[in-house]
Amino acid sequence: MSEQAQQRIEQLCQQLNEHNHQYYVLDNPTIPDAEYDRLMRELQQLEQDFPELLRQDSPSQRVGGEPLSQFNSVAHLKPMLSLDNAMNEEEFSAFHKRLQERLGSNDIHYCAEPKLDGIAVSLLYRNGLLERAATRGDGMTGEEITHNVKTIGSVPLRLHGGKFPELVEVRGEAFMPKAGFDEMNRKAHAAGEKTFVNPRNAAAGSLRQLDSRITANRPLAFYAYAMGVVEGERDALAQGHFEQLQQLKTWGLPVSPLVELAAGEEGGLGYFRRVNEERASLPYEIDGVVIKVNNLEQQHQLGFVARAPRWAIACKFPAEEELTTLNDVEFQVGRTGAVTPVARLEPVFVGGVTVSNATLHNGDEIARLGVKIGDTVIIRRAGDVIPQIVSVVLDRRPVDAGDIEIPSQCPVCQSKVERFEGEAVARCSGGLFCEAQRKEAIKHFASRKAMDVDGLGDKLVELLVDKELIKTPADLFGLSASTLTMLPRMGMKSAEKLIKSLQAARETTLPRFLYSLGIREVGEATAANLARHFKTLEALAAADVDALIEVDEVGEIVAKHVYYFFRQPHNQEVIAALIDVDGANLHWAAIEEVAEDQQPLKGQTWVLTGTMSQLGRADAKAALEALGAKVSGSVSKNTTTLVAGEKAGSKLTKATDLGVAVLDEQGLLALLASHS
């Protein structure tokens, strides 16, 4: 009986996989839905009766499994890069011209495809079997979502045919078709449940469900757009991007039917215009088209720059605009005291989302627009860009339209609002006494690159300030575990862990301390330069503007920010409390004066790129700076030496073009050892 069941299960799996291929990939269903459902139920019953015969690639596994407790992190075998954007036809033409110059050829053919408004995912197939699926994440690391992706009917659990590589990574977009999205929202509304704002959010939310049974009930789809890592039988791969997509189709993976080959600049522009015209009638949301050099050898020749390939570009459609009414303007206060006007709008659906707020930036922008409260305005939203007011429809202005005035007092703490000469932004002068600035200042102080206080998240900081348990960063070090346990959802174990982290933060470095203070325009690099130049906090605090300008990469504006920061009485009070031995007692090792003969790299500019396997980038930078070198983030004609780790990209190419000396990691280690 078991042998008969196994044969029938294999037969049913083969039939259902073939029907899925006909339906999702070829768009040619060969049986009615009712017959498909009958075959699926028969398979599920057999697998229930004979659980030992359940196959990993069984079509029944698309229904979802037991909930996960969390998502696992996945390091991509090859980075999933982002794309540069062309916001209009002129920018695409400039892109095409750059490629012609780099390739020294006018013969460029493109693979053009719609830019789906979904979620990028990576599918890893080993010996034809889907082994792992992951989100793009930050491009280097994503989240494993294998169980959820298996519920997407258009994703094959096993590749078709037998001429595929031993390991192949397929990259594509998971998305929610408009019809499925509308139906899902209709049912949710009828049931009194929360509805999704747009198909992209719905797709993202569906893929990030810990319970894949929920994902299985969401109408998700998938289109492949590239191959990533490939191992084994590479010679059998097509040598064009478009041709590789057709190869993916033969393996059972769906590819957008709008993918086309386009010849040169006119071909790319023609595709862009045509798809833009068809946009509204497509069954899914798109926000542009992606145009890639089709020839893989040319792709390799062009290479990459930063986190994007030189051979591809995302051509965005013109921003979507709608009319709405400006009901009111409120003013928000940020960490640096910036008082930002925020437009409160009559909600309007634009660019795929419902927009009810838009930034007005500053007083100059309000004056430029000539906008008043009550005006009918044109609102624009392009992609994920913050909505903005483009213009005012003056002939619809009501007689009672009200002027927008920047407040003279902070809306949070009532301190005076000031606007410095040469600056467009008005700022609250309350500093750390302003609650709005206080919260953001303490969040910044505790952040990873500053004091690195583990366990002190944004919500906890807000709660501590709201409960008036802290007012300045120094107050953090007076907290006790017993006090913390009085807060909601704060147990003794978490409280003790936070107190321990605060204790560890007392021992820091002068650059970290300076960065943690949140001085305007003072980032990590500037904080390090200030510490290296003045050696002590006392010397820095006493420096005038002229002395500050002598520091590397500190100009007059930054110098004035630093100068005035150390002369504000409330800042002096906070700093004193932080370094008071009877208070917070933050301390750091003295920065020793380094003799000239101990800085053999003084006056040199070094650049680090690629992955360091033995020496981390931060450690390498610190070691080079200790020898007197300036470590820059970009290669130029002034660069002395480039250190190229594994997978070095565009910086190595540029250094080679400029004739800059290049060291690998072993060469750097040898250099550091010779000066140790």
XYZ file of C-alpha atoms in Angstrom:
676
model
C 0.000 0.000 0.000
C 2.846 2.379 0.902
C 4.504 1.722 -2.459
C 1.253 2.495 -4.304
C 0.837 5.692 -2.247
C 4.381 6.764 -3.105
C 3.758 6.262 -6.807
C 0.497 8.207 -6.635
C 2.122 11.044 -4.627
C 4.903 11.338 -7.214
C 2.303 11.393 -9.982
C 0.211 14.055 -8.252
C 3.273 16.230 -7.505
C 4.318 16.034 -11.139
C 0.818 16.919 -12.352
C 0.325 19.821 -9.928
C 3.792 21.271 -10.602
C 3.105 21.127 -14.326
C -0.277 22.839 -13.859
C 1.420 25.539 -11.775
C 3.975 26.043 -14.552
C 1.248 26.318 -17.188
C -0.737 28.764 -15.052
C 1.937 31.055 -13.600
C 4.767 30.941 -16.124
C 3.096 30.258 -19.461
C -0.231 31.971 -18.599
C -1.977 28.973 -20.157
C -4.120 27.109 -17.581
C -4.983 23.627 -18.790
C -7.525 22.510 -16.156
C -10.346 24.234 -14.237
C -9.673 25.439 -10.699
C -12.046 22.829 -9.329
C -10.031 19.988 -10.877
C -6.787 21.517 -9.530
C -8.338 21.685 -6.065
C -9.449 18.030 -6.298
C -5.896 16.893 -7.141
C -4.480 18.999 -4.293
C -6.918 17.550 -1.755
C -6.059 14.023 -2.856
C -2.345 14.765 -2.412
C -2.896 16.295 1.042
C -4.901 13.271 2.168
C -2.204 10.844 1.040
C 0.504 12.865 2.777
C -1.581 12.879 5.941
C -2.028 9.120 5.770
C 1.656 8.512 4.942
C 3.619 11.396 6.583
C 6.918 9.642 5.900
C 6.297 10.217 2.176
C 5.979 14.002 2.461
C 8.405 15.625 -0.014
C 10.157 18.937 0.521
C 9.053 20.131 -2.918
C 5.482 18.934 -2.567
C 2.951 21.475 -3.903
C 1.073 21.022 -0.623
C 3.886 22.822 1.214
C 2.660 26.134 -0.160
C -0.121 26.274 2.452
C 2.263 27.380 5.232
C 3.743 25.699 8.285
C 3.972 26.321 12.003
C 4.754 29.905 13.085
C 8.402 30.958 13.560
C 9.624 32.758 16.664
C 11.877 35.078 14.639
C 13.567 35.505 11.241
C 17.154 34.336 10.800
C 19.725 36.614 9.187
C 21.145 35.568 5.818
C 24.442 36.805 4.387
C 24.014 37.084 0.619
C 26.565 35.083 -1.365
C 26.823 38.113 -3.639
C 25.648 41.622 -2.642
C 22.188 42.643 -3.826
C 22.995 46.127 -5.084
C 20.668 49.056 -5.519
C 20.324 51.032 -8.768
C 21.053 54.614 -9.690
C 18.020 56.593 -10.828
C 17.208 58.622 -13.928
C 14.395 61.029 -13.087
C 13.815 62.152 -16.684
C 14.749 61.349 -20.287
C 17.739 63.710 -20.231
C 19.297 61.775 -17.358
C 18.856 58.497 -19.238
C 20.493 60.033 -22.306
C 23.411 61.141 -20.135
C 23.642 57.568 -18.766
C 23.733 56.173 -22.311
C 26.449 58.651 -23.327
C 28.593 57.666 -20.316
C 28.354 54.018 -21.344
C 29.353 54.818 -24.918
C 32.435 56.662 -23.661
C 33.432 53.928 -21.216
C 32.915 51.116 -23.695
C 34.303 53.038 -26.670
C 31.377 51.748 -28.694
C 28.011 52.934 -30.010
C 26.723 49.358 -30.259
C 24.814 49.017 -26.979
C 21.712 46.881 -26.614
C 19.597 46.953 -23.480
C 17.369 44.541 -21.630
C 14.369 46.623 -20.536
C 11.771 45.624 -17.970
C 9.127 47.251 -15.742
C 10.269 48.351 -12.280
C 7.821 46.474 -10.086
C 6.714 48.168 -6.871
C 7.299 45.174 -4.616
C 9.978 43.555 -2.485
C 13.303 42.255 -3.832
C 14.003 38.655 -2.850
C 16.709 36.074 -3.478
C 15.903 32.404 -4.223
C 18.693 29.856 -3.854
C 18.265 26.576 -5.763
C 20.639 23.665 -5.144
C 20.385 20.733 -7.541
C 17.107 22.249 -8.728
C 15.480 22.298 -5.281
C 14.530 25.561 -3.551
C 16.842 25.657 -0.558
C 16.498 29.196 0.772
C 14.731 32.492 0.167
C 15.776 35.818 1.644
C 14.875 39.500 1.552
C 17.327 42.031 0.118
C 17.827 43.685 3.539
C 20.747 46.107 3.425
C 22.169 44.454 0.333
C 24.752 42.442 2.256
C 22.456 40.711 4.770
C 18.746 39.921 4.579
C 16.156 37.886 6.449
C 15.358 34.260 5.642
C 11.747 34.002 4.453
C 11.831 30.532 2.875
C 8.570 29.332 4.461
C 6.725 32.422 3.267
C 8.109 32.371 -0.271
C 7.109 28.726 -0.633
C 3.484 29.850 -0.330
C 3.770 31.943 -3.521
C 2.257 29.863 -6.287
C 4.456 31.303 -9.037
C 7.704 30.305 -7.284
C 8.690 26.752 -8.310
C 9.769 24.555 -5.430
C 11.781 22.494 -7.940
C 13.215 23.765 -11.224
C 11.922 22.292 -14.499
C 14.081 20.349 -16.917
C 17.561 19.085 -16.115
C 19.969 21.578 -17.700
C 20.380 23.977 -14.812
C 23.523 24.642 -12.735
C 24.246 22.761 -9.537
C 23.630 25.985 -7.593
C 21.839 29.012 -8.956
C 20.569 32.103 -7.180
C 17.531 33.728 -8.750
C 16.726 37.330 -7.950
C 13.360 38.885 -8.469
C 10.463 40.886 -7.095
C 7.641 39.615 -4.938
C 4.560 41.770 -5.412
C 0.816 41.851 -5.024
C -1.304 42.278 -8.165
C -3.876 45.082 -8.060
C -6.896 42.765 -8.308
C -5.714 40.584 -5.443
C -4.911 43.631 -3.345
C -8.350 45.159 -3.920
C -10.126 41.907 -3.095
C -8.036 41.366 0.043
C -8.812 44.879 1.269
C -12.515 44.462 0.440
C -12.721 41.347 2.617
C -10.745 42.994 5.420
C -13.033 46.039 5.372
C -16.151 43.862 5.432
C -14.757 41.980 8.435
C -13.903 45.217 10.244
C -10.173 44.503 9.988
C -7.333 46.873 9.144
C -6.758 47.414 5.423
C -3.426 47.950 3.661
C -2.504 51.318 2.156
C -0.978 50.030 -1.093
C 0.110 46.790 -2.782
C 3.788 47.290 -1.927
C 3.116 47.587 1.802
C 0.794 44.616 1.574
C 3.500 42.502 -0.106
C 6.139 43.550 2.427
C 3.835 42.869 5.359
C 2.866 39.488 3.945
C 6.462 38.332 3.464
C 7.401 39.364 7.008
C 4.745 37.247 8.713
C 6.193 34.835 11.249
C 3.166 32.632 10.578
C 3.461 31.496 6.957
C -0.153 30.310 7.009
C -1.126 33.986 6.934
C 1.194 34.579 3.976
C -0.389 31.632 2.175
C -3.715 33.478 2.179
C -2.231 36.600 0.607
C -2.372 36.982 -3.219
C 1.376 37.308 -3.821
C 3.165 36.833 -7.126
C 6.800 36.762 -8.263
C 8.786 37.776 -11.341
C 12.467 36.905 -11.779
C 14.769 39.644 -13.073
C 18.340 38.297 -12.784
C 20.690 35.499 -11.840
C 23.023 36.035 -8.908
C 25.572 33.428 -7.853
C 25.934 30.448 -10.211
C 28.057 27.336 -9.583
C 28.514 24.416 -11.953
C 27.804 24.200 -15.700
C 28.405 27.918 -16.227
C 29.263 27.232 -19.862
C 25.634 26.336 -20.458
C 24.464 29.811 -19.392
C 23.338 32.316 -21.992
C 25.690 35.273 -22.474
C 23.034 37.983 -22.581
C 20.877 39.302 -19.753
C 17.658 38.997 -21.767
C 18.662 35.503 -22.887
C 19.328 34.465 -19.284
C 15.834 35.586 -18.328
C 14.441 33.365 -21.072
C 16.578 30.567 -19.636
C 14.990 31.132 -16.235
C 11.578 30.754 -17.882
C 12.554 27.337 -19.249
C 13.435 26.330 -15.679
C 9.923 27.217 -14.523
C 10.481 30.732 -13.173
C 8.026 33.478 -14.186
C 9.449 36.539 -15.944
C 7.534 39.728 -16.738
C 5.972 39.521 -20.195
C 7.011 43.159 -20.686
C 10.739 42.318 -20.731
C 12.197 43.346 -24.080
C 15.430 43.962 -25.938
C 15.968 47.608 -26.840
C 18.555 48.947 -29.282
C 20.531 51.968 -28.105
C 19.300 55.245 -26.674
C 16.191 55.505 -28.804
C 15.191 51.940 -28.019
C 15.491 52.562 -24.284
C 13.590 55.852 -24.457
C 10.892 54.303 -26.641
C 10.383 51.494 -24.113
C 10.200 54.002 -21.250
C 7.546 56.085 -23.010
C 5.450 53.102 -24.079
C 5.370 51.455 -20.651
C 4.600 54.799 -19.016
C 1.529 55.095 -21.251
C 0.457 51.531 -20.380
C 1.138 51.958 -16.671
C -2.442 52.531 -15.518
C -3.735 49.468 -17.378
C -1.131 47.026 -16.008
C -2.341 44.427 -13.486
C 0.351 45.454 -10.977
C 1.931 48.645 -9.661
C 5.160 49.908 -11.217
C 7.065 53.136 -10.587
C 9.350 53.127 -13.602
C 11.402 50.846 -15.827
C 14.825 49.258 -15.359
C 17.212 49.348 -18.299
C 20.320 47.145 -18.232
C 23.157 46.601 -20.676
C 22.312 43.234 -22.204
C 25.818 42.011 -23.095
C 27.307 40.352 -19.981
C 30.871 41.000 -21.115
C 30.055 44.709 -21.385
C 28.478 44.550 -17.921
C 31.716 43.127 -16.552
C 33.752 45.776 -18.364
C 31.640 48.606 -16.926
C 31.767 47.276 -13.352
C 30.306 48.984 -10.315
C 30.414 52.295 -8.507
C 29.679 52.502 -4.770
C 26.620 50.247 -4.206
C 25.271 50.293 -7.756
C 26.241 48.793 -11.131
C 27.339 51.184 -13.866
C 25.508 49.112 -16.455
C 21.947 49.506 -15.164
C 19.655 52.376 -14.303
C 16.143 52.753 -12.911
C 14.203 55.233 -15.010
C 11.526 56.709 -12.763
C 8.203 57.835 -14.138
C 7.193 61.470 -13.628
C 6.083 62.150 -10.070
C 2.412 61.629 -9.437
C 0.512 64.735 -8.422
C -2.896 65.487 -6.962
C -4.906 68.460 -5.721
C -5.781 68.818 -2.050
C -6.408 71.462 0.608
C -3.910 72.816 3.141
C -5.935 72.674 6.355
C -3.278 73.844 8.819
C 0.438 74.150 9.527
C 2.101 72.775 12.641
C 5.702 73.225 13.737
C 7.912 70.326 14.843
C 11.190 70.644 16.747
C 14.100 68.323 15.947
C 17.250 67.268 17.831
C 19.245 70.297 16.686
C 16.385 72.654 17.520
C 15.274 73.066 13.903
C 11.684 74.317 13.844
C 10.149 72.697 10.760
C 6.718 73.632 9.381
C 4.577 70.591 8.535
C 1.537 70.969 6.305
C -1.611 69.182 7.479
C -3.523 68.277 4.329
C -6.921 66.994 3.426
C -6.009 63.301 2.892
C -5.420 62.469 -0.765
C -4.270 59.280 -2.530
C -1.112 60.028 -4.522
C 1.922 58.002 -5.554
C 0.413 54.800 -4.185
C -0.292 56.043 -0.651
C -2.744 58.248 1.206
C -0.963 61.504 2.040
C -2.145 63.766 4.853
C 1.131 65.554 5.736
C 3.882 67.243 3.760
C 6.998 69.116 4.756
C 7.270 72.839 4.020
C 10.976 72.815 4.977
C 11.403 76.386 6.233
C 10.237 79.989 6.010
C 12.011 80.562 2.715
C 10.080 77.695 1.113
C 6.781 79.068 2.434
C 7.633 82.463 0.962
C 8.714 80.939 -2.357
C 5.437 79.043 -2.711
C 3.358 81.949 -1.457
C 1.158 79.376 0.258
C -1.529 80.156 2.836
C -3.714 78.079 5.133
C -6.886 77.141 3.266
C -5.204 77.112 -0.157
C -5.769 74.416 -2.751
C -2.313 73.011 -3.439
C -0.694 70.523 -5.805
C 0.950 67.721 -3.835
C 3.619 65.505 -5.352
C 4.969 62.159 -4.242
C 7.556 60.252 -6.303
C 8.518 56.772 -5.119
C 9.479 56.868 -1.462
C 10.259 60.588 -1.484
C 8.620 62.623 1.293
C 5.478 64.294 -0.110
C 5.909 67.955 -0.986
C 3.753 70.882 -1.982
C 4.657 71.865 -5.544
C 2.527 74.934 -6.077
C -0.630 76.813 -5.118
C -3.786 77.041 -7.251
C -4.311 80.756 -6.751
C -7.681 81.011 -8.473
C -9.091 78.677 -5.810
C -7.775 80.676 -2.843
C -10.569 81.334 -0.292
C -11.158 84.872 0.963
C -10.300 83.828 4.526
C -6.941 82.185 3.646
C -4.539 82.668 6.571
C -0.866 83.629 6.562
C 1.721 81.117 7.837
C 4.056 82.626 10.406
C 7.145 81.058 11.927
C 6.577 81.123 15.706
C 8.743 83.422 17.809
C 8.643 80.924 20.657
C 9.331 77.194 20.593
C 6.020 75.265 20.466
C 7.483 72.722 22.918
C 9.401 74.674 25.574
C 8.455 78.298 24.799
C 12.132 79.294 24.432
C 13.002 81.979 21.907
C 13.161 80.846 18.256
C 16.200 82.263 16.439
C 17.324 82.325 12.836
C 21.033 82.829 12.221
C 22.335 84.873 9.321
C 22.891 82.776 6.230
C 20.635 79.946 7.448
C 17.165 79.157 6.159
C 16.173 77.149 9.241
C 14.794 78.744 12.416
C 15.888 77.051 15.657
C 14.736 76.780 19.243
C 17.343 78.190 21.621
C 16.275 75.920 24.489
C 18.917 73.270 23.833
C 18.792 70.320 26.216
C 16.117 72.106 28.229
C 13.707 71.694 25.315
C 11.912 68.389 25.668
C 11.843 67.776 21.916
C 15.595 68.283 21.659
C 16.179 66.495 24.941
C 14.748 63.205 23.740
C 16.633 63.265 20.447
C 19.860 64.408 22.122
C 19.730 61.526 24.608
C 18.953 59.028 21.825
C 21.984 60.308 19.931
C 24.153 60.218 23.072
C 23.314 56.535 23.661
C 23.606 55.475 20.008
C 26.054 52.800 18.867
C 28.646 55.173 17.400
C 28.486 57.437 20.446
C 28.285 55.928 23.959
C 26.898 52.616 22.649
C 24.488 52.006 25.546
C 23.030 48.591 24.796
C 19.359 48.240 25.763
C 18.539 51.953 25.713
C 16.195 52.128 22.723
C 14.238 55.100 21.431
C 10.975 54.153 23.140
C 12.692 53.706 26.504
C 14.369 57.123 26.193
C 11.010 58.731 25.429
C 9.427 56.969 28.390
C 12.211 58.036 30.760
C 11.880 61.659 29.653
C 8.061 61.578 29.790
C 8.224 60.175 33.342
C 10.710 62.964 34.180
C 13.284 60.401 35.330
C 15.921 62.001 33.107
C 16.398 65.457 31.630
C 19.980 65.303 30.337
C 22.369 62.523 29.273
C 24.093 62.826 32.664
C 20.900 61.749 34.420
C 21.159 58.317 32.768
C 24.032 57.433 35.043
C 21.961 58.126 38.150
C 19.323 55.542 37.264
C 19.020 52.389 39.366
C 17.686 48.961 38.491
C 14.911 49.309 41.063
C 13.764 52.589 39.475
C 13.781 51.047 36.001
C 11.651 48.071 37.073
C 8.840 50.504 37.890
C 8.482 51.150 34.146
C 6.047 49.122 31.989
C 7.492 45.882 30.538
C 10.841 46.371 32.305
C 11.899 43.343 34.343
C 14.808 43.154 36.751
C 16.984 41.227 34.295
C 16.575 43.875 31.585
C 17.050 46.681 34.104
C 20.279 45.194 35.452
C 21.554 44.669 31.907
C 20.954 48.354 31.101
C 22.678 49.517 34.293
C 25.645 47.299 33.444
C 25.797 48.798 29.945
C 25.750 52.308 31.415
C 28.591 51.363 33.735
C 30.616 50.116 30.769
C 29.904 53.351 28.858
C 31.683 55.397 31.534
C 34.999 54.332 30.025
C 35.098 55.807 26.528
C 37.321 57.855 24.211
C 37.466 61.600 23.637
C 36.319 61.300 19.971
C 33.276 59.231 21.014
C 32.469 61.674 23.794
C 32.621 64.656 21.444
C 30.442 62.901 18.895
C 27.922 61.947 21.599
C 27.342 65.611 22.526
C 25.451 66.140 19.276
C 27.243 69.336 18.250
C 25.838 70.510 14.919
C 27.837 69.367 11.880
C 30.227 67.334 14.064
C 30.162 63.736 12.883
C 32.525 60.890 13.731
C 35.359 62.062 11.471
C 35.207 65.682 12.663
C 35.066 64.568 16.301
C 38.181 62.451 15.756
C 40.005 65.353 14.077
C 39.109 67.719 16.935
C 40.292 65.237 19.555
C 43.521 64.516 17.685
C 44.272 68.228 17.271
C 43.468 69.543 20.772
C 44.246 66.364 22.768
C 42.052 67.440 25.737
C 38.465 68.530 26.256
C 39.642 71.601 28.164
C 41.779 72.811 25.261
C 38.970 72.274 22.787
C 36.397 74.057 24.948
C 38.719 77.059 25.306
C 39.558 77.341 21.594
C 38.357 80.329 19.603
C 37.033 80.192 16.049
C 40.424 80.892 14.464
C 42.028 78.030 16.394
C 39.205 75.667 15.451
C 39.548 76.464 11.744
C 43.132 75.124 11.877
C 41.754 71.601 12.436
C 41.660 69.320 9.367
C 38.334 69.553 7.500
C 36.859 72.135 9.903
C 35.605 75.250 8.137
C 34.211 78.471 9.506
C 30.615 77.215 9.847
C 31.582 74.087 11.804
C 34.052 76.097 13.875
C 31.309 78.508 14.906
C 28.957 75.667 15.841
C 31.657 74.145 18.076
C 32.637 77.518 19.556
C 29.086 78.534 20.507
C 28.205 75.054 21.775
C 30.912 75.184 24.439
C 29.821 78.687 25.473
C 26.198 77.832 26.183
C 25.741 77.694 30.004
C 23.339 74.732 29.861
C 25.798 72.749 27.700
C 28.588 73.536 30.151
C 26.401 72.245 32.980
C 25.666 68.963 31.187
C 29.325 68.390 30.265
C 30.396 69.106 33.853
C 27.851 66.587 35.152
C 29.027 63.959 32.653
C 32.704 64.162 33.620
C 32.193 64.816 37.356
C 33.907 62.002 39.275
C 31.087 62.115 41.808
C 28.492 62.088 39.044
C 28.445 60.229 35.734
C 32.271 60.014 35.794
C 32.809 59.559 32.061
C 36.528 59.268 31.439
C 38.991 58.336 28.727
C 42.663 57.650 28.242
C 44.825 60.673 27.577
C 45.802 61.293 23.973
C 49.566 61.272 24.023
C 51.664 63.654 21.962
C 53.146 61.619 19.143
C 56.694 62.335 18.031
C 57.322 63.030 14.351
C 59.400 59.864 13.965
C 56.393 57.849 15.207
C 54.179 59.190 12.438
C 55.872 57.917 9.277
C 52.647 58.321 7.262
C 51.991 61.929 8.231
C 50.871 63.981 5.246
C 49.706 60.894 3.343
C 46.108 60.101 2.356
C 45.013 56.450 2.410
C 41.773 54.812 1.290
C 40.342 51.446 2.406
C 38.062 49.332 0.217
C 36.799 45.766 0.047
C 36.522 43.210 2.847
C 39.336 42.702 5.365
C 39.411 39.116 6.622
C 42.063 39.516 9.356
C 41.869 43.188 10.220
C 38.507 44.976 10.473
C 38.035 48.229 8.559
C 37.699 50.234 11.778
C 40.902 48.728 13.222
C 42.770 49.307 9.954
C 41.663 52.933 9.884
C 42.706 53.470 13.510
C 46.108 51.866 12.905
C 46.804 54.051 9.861
C 45.702 57.203 11.673
C 47.976 56.298 14.582
C 50.869 56.397 12.094
C 49.805 59.863 10.983
C 47.859 59.042 7.823
C 44.617 60.683 6.862
C 42.056 57.992 5.921
C 39.606 59.167 3.274
C 36.456 57.568 1.928
C 37.124 58.298 -1.737
C 39.977 57.918 -4.228
C 41.409 61.031 -5.878
C 44.658 62.204 -7.455
C 45.780 63.156 -3.936
C 45.439 59.590 -2.645
C 48.798 58.120 -1.581
C 47.822 54.458 -1.237
C 44.698 52.311 -1.615
C 44.307 49.201 0.561
C 42.216 46.724 -1.430
C 40.569 43.881 0.471
C 38.499 41.076 -1.013
C 35.783 42.031 -3.526
C 37.251 45.491 -4.057
C 35.213 47.327 -6.653
C 35.121 50.771 -8.245
C 37.653 52.375 -5.894
C 40.281 49.858 -7.015
C 39.455 50.575 -10.658
C 39.758 54.314 -10.121
C 43.020 53.945 -8.171
C 44.492 51.880 -10.999
C 43.376 54.467 -13.567
C 45.016 57.253 -11.541
C 48.223 55.312 -10.947
C 47.700 55.219 -7.157
C 49.775 52.685 -5.223
C 47.733 49.631 -4.141
C 48.321 47.282 -1.190
C 46.396 44.127 -0.349
C 45.557 43.203 3.251
C 48.767 41.219 3.727
C 50.769 44.194 2.512
C 49.021 46.438 5.028
C 49.664 43.984 7.862
C 53.338 43.835 6.922
C 53.542 47.641 6.882
C 51.881 47.932 10.288
C 54.162 45.233 11.708
C 57.249 47.089 10.481
C 56.187 50.173 12.437
C 54.970 48.413 15.563
